[in-house]
Short mmCIF file of C-alpha atoms in Angstrom, two decimals:
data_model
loop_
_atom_site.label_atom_id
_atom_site.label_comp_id
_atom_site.label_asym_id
_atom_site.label_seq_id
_atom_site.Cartn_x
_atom_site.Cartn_y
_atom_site.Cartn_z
CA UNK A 40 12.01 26.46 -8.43
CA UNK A 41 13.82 23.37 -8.78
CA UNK A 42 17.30 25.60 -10.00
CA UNK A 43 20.52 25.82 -7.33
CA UNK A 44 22.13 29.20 -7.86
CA UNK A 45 26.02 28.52 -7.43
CA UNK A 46 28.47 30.97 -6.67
CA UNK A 47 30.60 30.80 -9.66
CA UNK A 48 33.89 33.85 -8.78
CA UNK A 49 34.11 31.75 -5.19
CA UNK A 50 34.19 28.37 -6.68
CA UNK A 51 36.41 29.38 -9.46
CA UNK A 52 39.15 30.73 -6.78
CA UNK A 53 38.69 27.93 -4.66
CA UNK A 54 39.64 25.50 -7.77
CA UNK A 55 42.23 27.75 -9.14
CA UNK A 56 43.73 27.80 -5.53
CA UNK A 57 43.66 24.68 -4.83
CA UNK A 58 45.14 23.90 -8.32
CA UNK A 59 48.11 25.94 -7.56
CA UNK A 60 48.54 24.30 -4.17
CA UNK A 61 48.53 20.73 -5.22
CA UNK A 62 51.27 21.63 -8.00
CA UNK A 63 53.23 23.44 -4.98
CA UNK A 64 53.86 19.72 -3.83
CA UNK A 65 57.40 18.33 -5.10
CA UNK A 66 59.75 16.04 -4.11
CA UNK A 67 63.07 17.65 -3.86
CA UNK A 68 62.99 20.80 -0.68
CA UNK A 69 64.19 23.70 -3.01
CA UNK A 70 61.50 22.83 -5.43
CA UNK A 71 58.60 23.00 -3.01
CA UNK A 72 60.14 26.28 -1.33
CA UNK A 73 59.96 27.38 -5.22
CA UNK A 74 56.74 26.49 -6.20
CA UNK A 75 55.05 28.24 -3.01
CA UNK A 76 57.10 31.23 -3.76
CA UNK A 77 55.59 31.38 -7.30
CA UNK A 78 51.86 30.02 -5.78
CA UNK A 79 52.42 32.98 -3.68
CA UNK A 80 52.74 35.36 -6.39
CA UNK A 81 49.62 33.77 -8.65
CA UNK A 82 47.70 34.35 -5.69
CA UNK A 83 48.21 38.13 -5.22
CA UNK A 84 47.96 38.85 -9.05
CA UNK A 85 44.85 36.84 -9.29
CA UNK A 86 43.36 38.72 -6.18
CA UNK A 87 44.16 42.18 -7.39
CA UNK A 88 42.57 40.78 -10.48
CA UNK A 89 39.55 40.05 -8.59
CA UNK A 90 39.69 43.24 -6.79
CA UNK A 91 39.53 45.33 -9.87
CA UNK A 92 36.57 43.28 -11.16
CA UNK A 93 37.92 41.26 -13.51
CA UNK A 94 37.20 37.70 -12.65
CA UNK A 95 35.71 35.54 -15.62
CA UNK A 96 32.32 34.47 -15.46
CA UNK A 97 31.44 30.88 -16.62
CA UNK A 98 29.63 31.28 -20.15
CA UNK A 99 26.18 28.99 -20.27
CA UNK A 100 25.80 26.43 -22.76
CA UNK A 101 23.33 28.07 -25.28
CA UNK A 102 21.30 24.62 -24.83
CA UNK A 103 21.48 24.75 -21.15
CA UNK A 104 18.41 23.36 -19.60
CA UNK A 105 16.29 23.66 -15.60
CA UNK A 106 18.03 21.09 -13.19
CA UNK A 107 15.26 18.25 -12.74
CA UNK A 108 16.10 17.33 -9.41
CA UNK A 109 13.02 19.59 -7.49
CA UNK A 110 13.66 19.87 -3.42
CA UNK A 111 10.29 19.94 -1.56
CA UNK A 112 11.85 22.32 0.65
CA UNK A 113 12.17 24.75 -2.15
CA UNK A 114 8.37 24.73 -2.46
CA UNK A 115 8.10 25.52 1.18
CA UNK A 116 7.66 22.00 3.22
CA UNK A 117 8.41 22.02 6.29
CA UNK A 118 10.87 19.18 7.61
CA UNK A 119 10.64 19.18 10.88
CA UNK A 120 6.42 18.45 10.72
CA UNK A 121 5.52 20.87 12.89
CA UNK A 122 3.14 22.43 9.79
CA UNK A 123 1.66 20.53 7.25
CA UNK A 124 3.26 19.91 3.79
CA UNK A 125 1.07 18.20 1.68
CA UNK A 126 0.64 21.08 -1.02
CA UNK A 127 4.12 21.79 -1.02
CA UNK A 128 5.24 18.47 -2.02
CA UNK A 129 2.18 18.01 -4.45
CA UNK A 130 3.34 21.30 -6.03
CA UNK A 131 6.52 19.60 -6.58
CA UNK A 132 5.43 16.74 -7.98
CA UNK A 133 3.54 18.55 -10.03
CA UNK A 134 6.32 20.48 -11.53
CA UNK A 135 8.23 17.32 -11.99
CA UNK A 136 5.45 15.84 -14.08
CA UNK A 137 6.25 17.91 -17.29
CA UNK A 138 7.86 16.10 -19.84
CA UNK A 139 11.02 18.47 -21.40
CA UNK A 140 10.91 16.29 -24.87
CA UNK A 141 8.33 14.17 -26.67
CA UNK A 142 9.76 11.02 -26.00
CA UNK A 143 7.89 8.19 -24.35
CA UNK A 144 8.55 5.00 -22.44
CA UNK A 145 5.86 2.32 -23.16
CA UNK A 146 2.68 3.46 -25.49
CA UNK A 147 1.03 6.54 -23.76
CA UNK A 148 3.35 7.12 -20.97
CA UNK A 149 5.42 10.37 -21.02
CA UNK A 150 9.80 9.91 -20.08
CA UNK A 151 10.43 12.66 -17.59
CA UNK A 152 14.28 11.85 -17.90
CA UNK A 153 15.00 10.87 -14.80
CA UNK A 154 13.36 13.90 -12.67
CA UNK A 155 14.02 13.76 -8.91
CA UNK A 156 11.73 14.50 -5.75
CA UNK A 157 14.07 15.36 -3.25
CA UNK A 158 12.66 15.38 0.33
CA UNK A 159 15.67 16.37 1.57
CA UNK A 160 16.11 14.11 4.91
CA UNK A 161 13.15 15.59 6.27
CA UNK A 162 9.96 14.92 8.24
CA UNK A 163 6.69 15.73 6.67
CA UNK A 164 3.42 16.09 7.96
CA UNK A 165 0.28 15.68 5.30
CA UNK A 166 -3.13 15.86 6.13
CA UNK A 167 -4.12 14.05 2.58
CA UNK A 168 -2.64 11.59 0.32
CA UNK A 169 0.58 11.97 -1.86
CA UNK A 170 -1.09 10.94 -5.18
CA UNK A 171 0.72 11.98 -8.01
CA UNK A 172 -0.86 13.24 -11.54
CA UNK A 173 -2.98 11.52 -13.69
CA UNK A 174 -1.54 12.06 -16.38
CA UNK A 175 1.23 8.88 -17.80
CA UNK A 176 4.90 9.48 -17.30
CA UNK A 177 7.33 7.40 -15.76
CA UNK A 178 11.05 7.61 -15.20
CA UNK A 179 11.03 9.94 -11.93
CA UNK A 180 12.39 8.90 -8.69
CA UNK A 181 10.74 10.07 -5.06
CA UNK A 182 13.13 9.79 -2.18
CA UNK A 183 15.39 10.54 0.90
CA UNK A 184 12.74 11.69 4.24
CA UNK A 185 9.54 10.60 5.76
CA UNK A 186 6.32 11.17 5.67
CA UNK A 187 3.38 11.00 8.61
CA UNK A 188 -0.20 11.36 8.37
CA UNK A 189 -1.89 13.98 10.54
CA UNK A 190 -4.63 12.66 12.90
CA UNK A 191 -7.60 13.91 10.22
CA UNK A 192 -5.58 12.12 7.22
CA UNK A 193 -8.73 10.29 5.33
CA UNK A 194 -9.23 6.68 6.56
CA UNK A 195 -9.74 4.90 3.28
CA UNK A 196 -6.59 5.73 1.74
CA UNK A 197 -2.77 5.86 1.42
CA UNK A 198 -0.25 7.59 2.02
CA UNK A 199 1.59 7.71 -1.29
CA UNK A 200 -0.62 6.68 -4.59
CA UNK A 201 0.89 6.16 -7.32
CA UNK A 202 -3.17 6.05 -8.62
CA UNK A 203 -4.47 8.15 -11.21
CA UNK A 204 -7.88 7.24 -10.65
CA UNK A 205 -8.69 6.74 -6.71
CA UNK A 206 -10.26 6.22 -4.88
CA UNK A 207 -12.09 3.91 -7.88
CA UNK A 208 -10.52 0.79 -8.92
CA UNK A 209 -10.58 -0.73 -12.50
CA UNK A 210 -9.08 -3.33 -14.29
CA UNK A 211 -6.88 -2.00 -17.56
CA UNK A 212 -4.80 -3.08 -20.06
CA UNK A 213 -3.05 0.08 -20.51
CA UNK A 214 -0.63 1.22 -17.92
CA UNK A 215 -0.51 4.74 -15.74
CA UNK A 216 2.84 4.93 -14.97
CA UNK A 217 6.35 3.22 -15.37
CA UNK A 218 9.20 3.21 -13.90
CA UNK A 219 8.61 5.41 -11.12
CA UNK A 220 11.01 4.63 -8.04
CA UNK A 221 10.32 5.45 -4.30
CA UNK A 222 13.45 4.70 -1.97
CA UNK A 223 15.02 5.50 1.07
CA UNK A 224 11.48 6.26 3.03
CA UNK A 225 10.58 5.88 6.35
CA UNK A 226 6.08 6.20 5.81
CA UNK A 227 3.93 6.73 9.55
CA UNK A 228 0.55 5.83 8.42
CA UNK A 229 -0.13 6.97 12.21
CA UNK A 230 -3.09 3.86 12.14
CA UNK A 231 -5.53 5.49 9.84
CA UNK A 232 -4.16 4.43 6.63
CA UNK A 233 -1.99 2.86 4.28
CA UNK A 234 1.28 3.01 3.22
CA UNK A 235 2.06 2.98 -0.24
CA UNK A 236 -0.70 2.00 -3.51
CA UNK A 237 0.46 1.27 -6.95
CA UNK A 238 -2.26 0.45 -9.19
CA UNK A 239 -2.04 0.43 -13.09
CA UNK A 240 1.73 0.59 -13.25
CA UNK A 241 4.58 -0.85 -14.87
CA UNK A 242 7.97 -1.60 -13.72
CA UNK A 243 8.04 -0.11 -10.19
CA UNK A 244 10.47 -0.07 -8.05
CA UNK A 245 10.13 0.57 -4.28
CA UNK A 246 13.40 0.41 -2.51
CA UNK A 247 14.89 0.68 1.32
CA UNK A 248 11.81 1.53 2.66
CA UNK A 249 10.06 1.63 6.57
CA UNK A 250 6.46 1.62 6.62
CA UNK A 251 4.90 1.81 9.98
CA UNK A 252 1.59 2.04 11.77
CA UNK A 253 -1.14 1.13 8.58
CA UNK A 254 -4.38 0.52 9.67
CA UNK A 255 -5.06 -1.56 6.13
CA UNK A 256 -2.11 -2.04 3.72
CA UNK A 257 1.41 -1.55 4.28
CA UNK A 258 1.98 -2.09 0.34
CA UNK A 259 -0.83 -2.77 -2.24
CA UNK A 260 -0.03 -3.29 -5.50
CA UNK A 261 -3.21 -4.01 -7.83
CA UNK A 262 -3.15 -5.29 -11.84
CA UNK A 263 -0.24 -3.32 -13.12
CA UNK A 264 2.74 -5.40 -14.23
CA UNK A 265 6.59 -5.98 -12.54
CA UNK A 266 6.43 -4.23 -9.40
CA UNK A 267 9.82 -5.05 -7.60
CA UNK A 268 9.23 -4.47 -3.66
CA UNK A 269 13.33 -4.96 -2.32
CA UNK A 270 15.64 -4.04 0.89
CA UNK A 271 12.54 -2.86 3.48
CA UNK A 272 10.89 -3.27 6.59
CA UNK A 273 7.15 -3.46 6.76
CA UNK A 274 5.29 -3.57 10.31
CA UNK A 275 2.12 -2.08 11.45
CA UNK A 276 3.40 -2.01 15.18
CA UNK A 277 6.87 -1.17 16.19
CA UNK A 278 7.98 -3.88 17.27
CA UNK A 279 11.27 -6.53 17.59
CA UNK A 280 8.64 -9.61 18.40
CA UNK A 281 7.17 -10.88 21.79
CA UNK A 282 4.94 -7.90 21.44
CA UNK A 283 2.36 -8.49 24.54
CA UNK A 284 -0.09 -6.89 21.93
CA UNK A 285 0.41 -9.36 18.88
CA UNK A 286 -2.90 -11.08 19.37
CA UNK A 287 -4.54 -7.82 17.96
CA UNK A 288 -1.93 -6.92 15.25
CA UNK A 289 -4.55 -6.58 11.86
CA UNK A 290 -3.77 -5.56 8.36
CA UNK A 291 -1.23 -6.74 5.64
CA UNK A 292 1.86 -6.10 5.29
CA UNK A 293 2.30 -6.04 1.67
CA UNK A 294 -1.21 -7.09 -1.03
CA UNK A 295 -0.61 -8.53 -4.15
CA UNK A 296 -3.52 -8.05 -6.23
CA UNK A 297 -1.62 -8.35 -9.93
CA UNK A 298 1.40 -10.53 -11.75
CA UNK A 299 4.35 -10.79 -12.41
CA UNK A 300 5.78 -8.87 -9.22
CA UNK A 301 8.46 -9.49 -7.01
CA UNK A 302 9.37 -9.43 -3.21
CA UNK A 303 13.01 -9.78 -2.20
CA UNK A 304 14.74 -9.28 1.05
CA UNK A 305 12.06 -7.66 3.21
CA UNK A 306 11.01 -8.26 6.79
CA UNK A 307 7.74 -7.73 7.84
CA UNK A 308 7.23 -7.79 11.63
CA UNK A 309 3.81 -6.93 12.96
CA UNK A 310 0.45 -7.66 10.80
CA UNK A 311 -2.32 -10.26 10.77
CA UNK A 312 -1.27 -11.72 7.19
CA UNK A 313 2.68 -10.96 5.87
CA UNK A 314 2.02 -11.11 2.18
CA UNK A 315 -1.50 -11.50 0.69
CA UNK A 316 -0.97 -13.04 -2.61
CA UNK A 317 -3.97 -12.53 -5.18
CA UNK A 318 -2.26 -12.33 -8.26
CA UNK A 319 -0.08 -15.03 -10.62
CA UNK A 320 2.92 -15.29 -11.53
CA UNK A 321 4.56 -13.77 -8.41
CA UNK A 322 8.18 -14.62 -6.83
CA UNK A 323 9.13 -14.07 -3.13
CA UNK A 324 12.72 -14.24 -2.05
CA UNK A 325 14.75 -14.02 0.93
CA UNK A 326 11.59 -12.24 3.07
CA UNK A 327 11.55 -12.86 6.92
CA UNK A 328 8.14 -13.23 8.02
CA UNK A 329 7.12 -13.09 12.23
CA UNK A 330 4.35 -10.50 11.70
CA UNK A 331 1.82 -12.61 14.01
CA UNK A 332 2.42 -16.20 15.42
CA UNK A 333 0.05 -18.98 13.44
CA UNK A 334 -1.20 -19.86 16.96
CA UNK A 335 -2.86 -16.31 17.39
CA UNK A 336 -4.42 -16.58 14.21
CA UNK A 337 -1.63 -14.88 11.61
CA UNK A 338 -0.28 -16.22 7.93
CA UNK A 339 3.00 -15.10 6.78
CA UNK A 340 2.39 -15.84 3.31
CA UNK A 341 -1.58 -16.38 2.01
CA UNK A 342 -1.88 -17.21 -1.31
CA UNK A 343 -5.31 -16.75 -2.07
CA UNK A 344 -5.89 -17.30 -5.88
CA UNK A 345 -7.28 -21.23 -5.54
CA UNK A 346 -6.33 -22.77 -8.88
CA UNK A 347 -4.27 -20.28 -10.17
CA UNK A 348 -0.90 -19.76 -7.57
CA UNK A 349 1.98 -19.67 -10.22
CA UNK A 350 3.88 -18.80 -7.05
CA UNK A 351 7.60 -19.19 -6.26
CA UNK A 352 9.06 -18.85 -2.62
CA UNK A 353 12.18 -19.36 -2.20
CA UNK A 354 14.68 -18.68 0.85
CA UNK A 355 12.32 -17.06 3.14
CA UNK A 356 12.20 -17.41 6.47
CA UNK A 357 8.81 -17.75 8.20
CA UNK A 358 9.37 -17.16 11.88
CA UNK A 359 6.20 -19.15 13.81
CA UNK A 360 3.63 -18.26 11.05
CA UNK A 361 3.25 -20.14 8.20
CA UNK A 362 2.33 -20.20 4.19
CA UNK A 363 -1.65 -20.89 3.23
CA UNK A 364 -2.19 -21.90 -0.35
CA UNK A 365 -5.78 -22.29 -1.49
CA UNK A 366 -6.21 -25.13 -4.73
CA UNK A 367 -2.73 -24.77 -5.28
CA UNK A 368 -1.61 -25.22 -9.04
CA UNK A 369 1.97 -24.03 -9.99
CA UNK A 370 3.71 -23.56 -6.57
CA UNK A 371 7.27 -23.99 -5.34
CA UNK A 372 8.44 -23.75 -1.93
CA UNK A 373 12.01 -24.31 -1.88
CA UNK A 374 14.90 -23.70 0.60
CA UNK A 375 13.39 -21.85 2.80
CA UNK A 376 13.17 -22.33 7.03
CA UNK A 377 10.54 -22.70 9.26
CA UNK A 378 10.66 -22.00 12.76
CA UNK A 379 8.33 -22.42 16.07
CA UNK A 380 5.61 -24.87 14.46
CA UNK A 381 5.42 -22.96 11.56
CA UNK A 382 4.29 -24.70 8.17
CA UNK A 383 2.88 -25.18 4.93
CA UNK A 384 -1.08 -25.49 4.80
CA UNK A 385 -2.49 -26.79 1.45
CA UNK A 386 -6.46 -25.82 1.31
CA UNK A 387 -8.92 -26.98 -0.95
CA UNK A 388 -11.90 -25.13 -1.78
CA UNK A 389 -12.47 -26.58 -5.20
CA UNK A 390 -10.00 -29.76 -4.02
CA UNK A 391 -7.73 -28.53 -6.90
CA UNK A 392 -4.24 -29.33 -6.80
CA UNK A 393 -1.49 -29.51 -9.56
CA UNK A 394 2.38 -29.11 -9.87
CA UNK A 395 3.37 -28.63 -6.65
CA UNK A 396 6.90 -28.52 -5.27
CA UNK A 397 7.49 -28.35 -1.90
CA UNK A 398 11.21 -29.69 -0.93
CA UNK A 399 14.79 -28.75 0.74
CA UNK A 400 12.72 -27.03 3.85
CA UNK A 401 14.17 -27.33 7.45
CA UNK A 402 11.08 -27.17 9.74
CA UNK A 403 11.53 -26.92 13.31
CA UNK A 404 9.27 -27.09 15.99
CA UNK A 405 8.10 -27.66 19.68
CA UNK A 406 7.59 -31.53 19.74
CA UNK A 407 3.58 -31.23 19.86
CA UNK A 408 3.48 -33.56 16.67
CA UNK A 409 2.24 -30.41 14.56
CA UNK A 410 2.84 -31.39 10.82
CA UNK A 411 5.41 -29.72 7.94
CA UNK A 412 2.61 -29.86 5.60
CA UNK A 413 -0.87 -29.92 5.98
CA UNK A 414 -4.02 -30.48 4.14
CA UNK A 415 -7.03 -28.41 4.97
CA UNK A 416 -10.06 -30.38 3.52
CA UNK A 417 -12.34 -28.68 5.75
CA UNK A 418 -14.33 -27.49 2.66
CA UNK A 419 -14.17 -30.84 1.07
CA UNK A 420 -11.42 -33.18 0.00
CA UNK A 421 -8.82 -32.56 -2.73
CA UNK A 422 -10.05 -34.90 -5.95
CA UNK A 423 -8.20 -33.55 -8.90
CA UNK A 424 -4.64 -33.99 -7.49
CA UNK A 425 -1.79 -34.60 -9.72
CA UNK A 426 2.36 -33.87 -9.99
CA UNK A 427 2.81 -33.05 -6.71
CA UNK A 428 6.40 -33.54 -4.67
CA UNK A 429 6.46 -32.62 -1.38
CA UNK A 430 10.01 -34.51 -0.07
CA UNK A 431 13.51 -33.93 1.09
CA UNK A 432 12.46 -31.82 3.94
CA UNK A 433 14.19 -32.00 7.38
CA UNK A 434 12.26 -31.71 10.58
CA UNK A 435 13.24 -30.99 14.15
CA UNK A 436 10.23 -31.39 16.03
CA UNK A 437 7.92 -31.92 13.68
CA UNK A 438 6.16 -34.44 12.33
CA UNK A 439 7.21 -35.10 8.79
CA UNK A 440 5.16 -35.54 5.32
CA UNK A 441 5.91 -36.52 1.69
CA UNK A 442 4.90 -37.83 -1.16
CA UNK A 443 7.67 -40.25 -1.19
CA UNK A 444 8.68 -43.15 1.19
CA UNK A 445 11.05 -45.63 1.75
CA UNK A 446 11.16 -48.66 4.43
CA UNK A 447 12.93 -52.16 5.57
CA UNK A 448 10.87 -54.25 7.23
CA UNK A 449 12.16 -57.63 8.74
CA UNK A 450 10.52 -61.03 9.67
CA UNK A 451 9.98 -64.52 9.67
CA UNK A 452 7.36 -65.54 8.68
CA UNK A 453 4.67 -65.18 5.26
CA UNK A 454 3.70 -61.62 5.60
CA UNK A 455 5.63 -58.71 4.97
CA UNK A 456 3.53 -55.18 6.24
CA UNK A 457 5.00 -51.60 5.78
CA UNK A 458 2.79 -48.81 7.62
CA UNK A 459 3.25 -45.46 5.36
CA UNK A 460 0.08 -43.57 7.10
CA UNK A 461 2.29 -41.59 9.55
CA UNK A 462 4.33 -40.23 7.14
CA UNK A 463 2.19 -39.83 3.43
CA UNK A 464 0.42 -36.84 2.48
CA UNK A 465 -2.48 -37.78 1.21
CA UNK A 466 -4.40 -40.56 2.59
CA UNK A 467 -5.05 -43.98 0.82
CA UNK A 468 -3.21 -42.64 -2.26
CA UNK A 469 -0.44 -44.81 -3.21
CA UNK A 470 0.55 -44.68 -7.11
CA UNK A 471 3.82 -46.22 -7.29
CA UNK A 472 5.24 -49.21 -5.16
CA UNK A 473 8.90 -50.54 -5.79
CA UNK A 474 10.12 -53.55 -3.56
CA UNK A 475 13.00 -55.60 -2.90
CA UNK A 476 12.75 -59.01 -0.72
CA UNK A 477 15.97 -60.30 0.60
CA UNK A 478 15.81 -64.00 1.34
CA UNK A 479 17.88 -65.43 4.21
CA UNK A 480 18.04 -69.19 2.49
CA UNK A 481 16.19 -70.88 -0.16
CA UNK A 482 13.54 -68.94 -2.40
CA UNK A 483 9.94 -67.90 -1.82
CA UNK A 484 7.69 -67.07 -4.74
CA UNK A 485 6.22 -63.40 -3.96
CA UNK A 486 4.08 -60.32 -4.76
CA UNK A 487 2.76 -57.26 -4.00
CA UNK A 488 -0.96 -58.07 -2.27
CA UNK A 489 -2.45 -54.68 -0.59
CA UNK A 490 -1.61 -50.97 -1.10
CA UNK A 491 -4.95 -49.76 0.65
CA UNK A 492 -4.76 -47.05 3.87
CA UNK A 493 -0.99 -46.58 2.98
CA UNK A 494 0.03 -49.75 3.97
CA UNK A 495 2.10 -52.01 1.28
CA UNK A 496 1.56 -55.66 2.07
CA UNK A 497 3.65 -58.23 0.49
CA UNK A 498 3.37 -61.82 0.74
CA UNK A 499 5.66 -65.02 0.37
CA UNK A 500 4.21 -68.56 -0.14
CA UNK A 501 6.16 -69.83 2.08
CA UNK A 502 7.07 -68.91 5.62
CA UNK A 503 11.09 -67.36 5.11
CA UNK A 504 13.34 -65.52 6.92
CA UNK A 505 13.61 -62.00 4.44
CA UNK A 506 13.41 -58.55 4.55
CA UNK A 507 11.54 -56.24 2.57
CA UNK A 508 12.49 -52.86 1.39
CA UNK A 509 9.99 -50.89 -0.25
CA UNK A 510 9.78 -47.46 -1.85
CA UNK A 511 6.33 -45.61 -2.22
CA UNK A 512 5.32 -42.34 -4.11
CA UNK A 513 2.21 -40.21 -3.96
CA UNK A 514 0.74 -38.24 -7.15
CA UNK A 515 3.52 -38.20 -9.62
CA UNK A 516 0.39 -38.60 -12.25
CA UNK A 517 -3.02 -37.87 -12.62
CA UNK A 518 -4.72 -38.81 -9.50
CA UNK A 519 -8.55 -37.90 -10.42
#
């Protein structure tokens, strides 16, 4: 069904006419009135040539094959919703799914070529969940229309799955699917389901997409490998912010529940947590995050995987909600802007933390003293804590925090105190002290007495006019 017939005589006199009327065109006047005079004449012979029913047909290449680009329409969807078109576009799919060669992609997994779902800029109701075959292929594309689930749609579930086993979940090595792209969607999950699952695939792309009104999961994505999430919108209310209903906004906007995947310029809008990380090796660029305000209880990025983050986010912008990392170990947080209070919460549930990189932020806030970066030791204190730099970060607003420190103090006198408390991360940790006292006359013998509570006390043995300028760092070693 997916073939287009084409109306070869008409399109061959359209091209041969329009041939003869672009080499009517000349410079020179006598020439054009010349080469219309003999257009003219082409045209009448090659109408009464038509007329007697001569016109050559095009002759098929003998290894001429189906068109694989299948329009749901042409299976009988309806785009204008008004019916529902979920076996239509299944029965699509379906036909899509067969392989036209024996080649394969990765071991197991069928190359379909390139075949095309067309939705054809329509507007589909389903009743039940897009979910394509079970059996492994890759190298299709689904795109161009929308999709919205009918009031009876099942609760638990999505509204494309790109699941060969649901609604069960199991961890594999092998893969479903690869390379299957969906792009240029606009998914109503009508708040009884989800937007799109990928589970057990490899190298997905989904592309330009709006996904609206999910009760659970804008986007989940669990084990697979290389699932690149780009250029969409994710919101479970439609919304532009200020929404007087934001306290109650629930859901995710996009769940990572495998590695190696990546998120780049995507906004998500309205949901109680933007991106749920629960995977490794993840990387998240350029997203814009105000999906619910920190002070109503929402996370723009939670990275829940304590002692195993291998997390990169870079150039993101998290608009009043912030980024909650649980035992971090392997996470950068670089370049990116906070606004409205919004910041970076370190938690420790096993007090785990290791190689973290937090720097080159701007924060920006209200003035309530609310901090850049915060520990969380509600669950107990963070004990194995080691090459962590959290410094060159600007604040407006804010109250500021590093792992690095510098200060001049001035006096007259034999003690020399610099308070680091209100600006160190981590309490009472002070690894590495560098000072410089600058005598005013004479010379005072003088060392380093006191690093305890943050506080770097030097002392002279004699009472001098000097300052002192001292540098401090935090956990640039092993710290248990």
């Amino acid at each position: 069904m997916a073939e287009r017939q084409v109306a070869y005589p008409a399109l061959f006199l359209l091209l041969l006419l329009l041939g003869l009327l672009i080499a009517a065109a000349g410079d020179n006047k006598n020439d054009i009135i010349w080469r219309h005079e003999r257009a003219r004449l082409r045209s009448e012979r090659l109408l009464a040539t038509i007329s007697a029913g001569n016109v050559p047909s095009p002759v098929p290449s003998s290894n001429s094959a189906p068109a694989r680009v299948y329009h749901v329409s042409d299976y009988g969807a309806d785009p204008t919703g008004s019916k529902d078109s979920t076996a239509a576009i299944l029965s699509a799919i379906s036909d899509a799914f067969r392989p036209l060669s024996n080649r394969s992609l990765v071991a197991g997994v069928a190359d379909l070529g390139g075949a095309e779902i067309d939705l054809d800029g329509g507007s589909y109701l389903i009743s039940s969940p897009i979910n394509f075959p079970s059996s492994p292929a890759g190298n299709l594309k689904f795109h161009g229309g929308s999709l919205r689930a009918s009031d009876n749609f099942p609760k638990d579930r999505y509204l494309i799955e790109l699941w060969s086993s649901a609604p069960s979940v199991t961890s594999s090595t092998t893969y479903s699917y690869e390379y299957i792209t969906l792009s240029s969607l606009m998914l109503d999950a009508n708040y009884c389901a989800g937007g799109i699952a990928v589970v057990n695939s490899l190298r997905t792309l989904i592309a330009s997409c709006y996904i609206v009104r999910f009760s659970s999961d804008g986007i989940w994505v669990q084990n697979g490998h290389e699932t690149l999430i780009s250029s969409s919108f994710l919101g479970q209310h439609i919304t532009a912010g200020a929404d007087p209903g934001e306290r109650a906004f629930s859901g995710n906007g996009i769940r990572l529940a495998g590695n190696d995947n990546y998120v780049t310029d995507v906004v998500i809008f309205s949901a109680a947590i933007g991106i749920l990380v629960a995977g490794g090796a993840n990387s998240i660029f350029g997203v814009h995050c105000y999906n619910k305000a920190a002070g109503f209880g929402g996370t723009g990025i939670y990275l829940k995987l304590p002692g195993n983050t291998l997390t990169r986010i870079e150039n993101c912008y998290l608009d009043y909600t912030g980024i909650v990392s649980e035992d971090p170990v392997q996470l950068q947080v670089l370049g990116s802007f906070f606004l409205g209070d919004a910041n970076v919460v370190l938690k420790s549930v096993n007090g785990v933390m290791r190689g973290v990189d937090i720097a080159g932020n701007a924060f920006t806030g209200g003035g309530s003293g609310v901090e850049i970066v915060r520990l969380d030791e509600t669950a107990g204190a963070f004990t194995a804590v080691e090459q962590v730099v959290v410094e060159r970060n600007s604040a407006d607003g804010m109250s500021v925090r590093s792992t690095a420190a510098r200060a001049a103090i001035s006096g007259n006198g034999t003690i020399w105190t610099a308070d680091f408390s209100p600006v160190l991360l981590f309490p009472n940790r002070i690894d590495h002290v560098q000072y410089t006292l600058m005598v005013g006359s004479g010379f005072a013998n003088h060392a380093l007495r006191n690093v305890s509570g943050n506080r770097v006390v030097i002392e002279t043995d004699v009472a001098t006019s000097a300052t002192a300028y001292v540098a401090v760092g935090q956990c640039q070693g092993s710290m248990t």
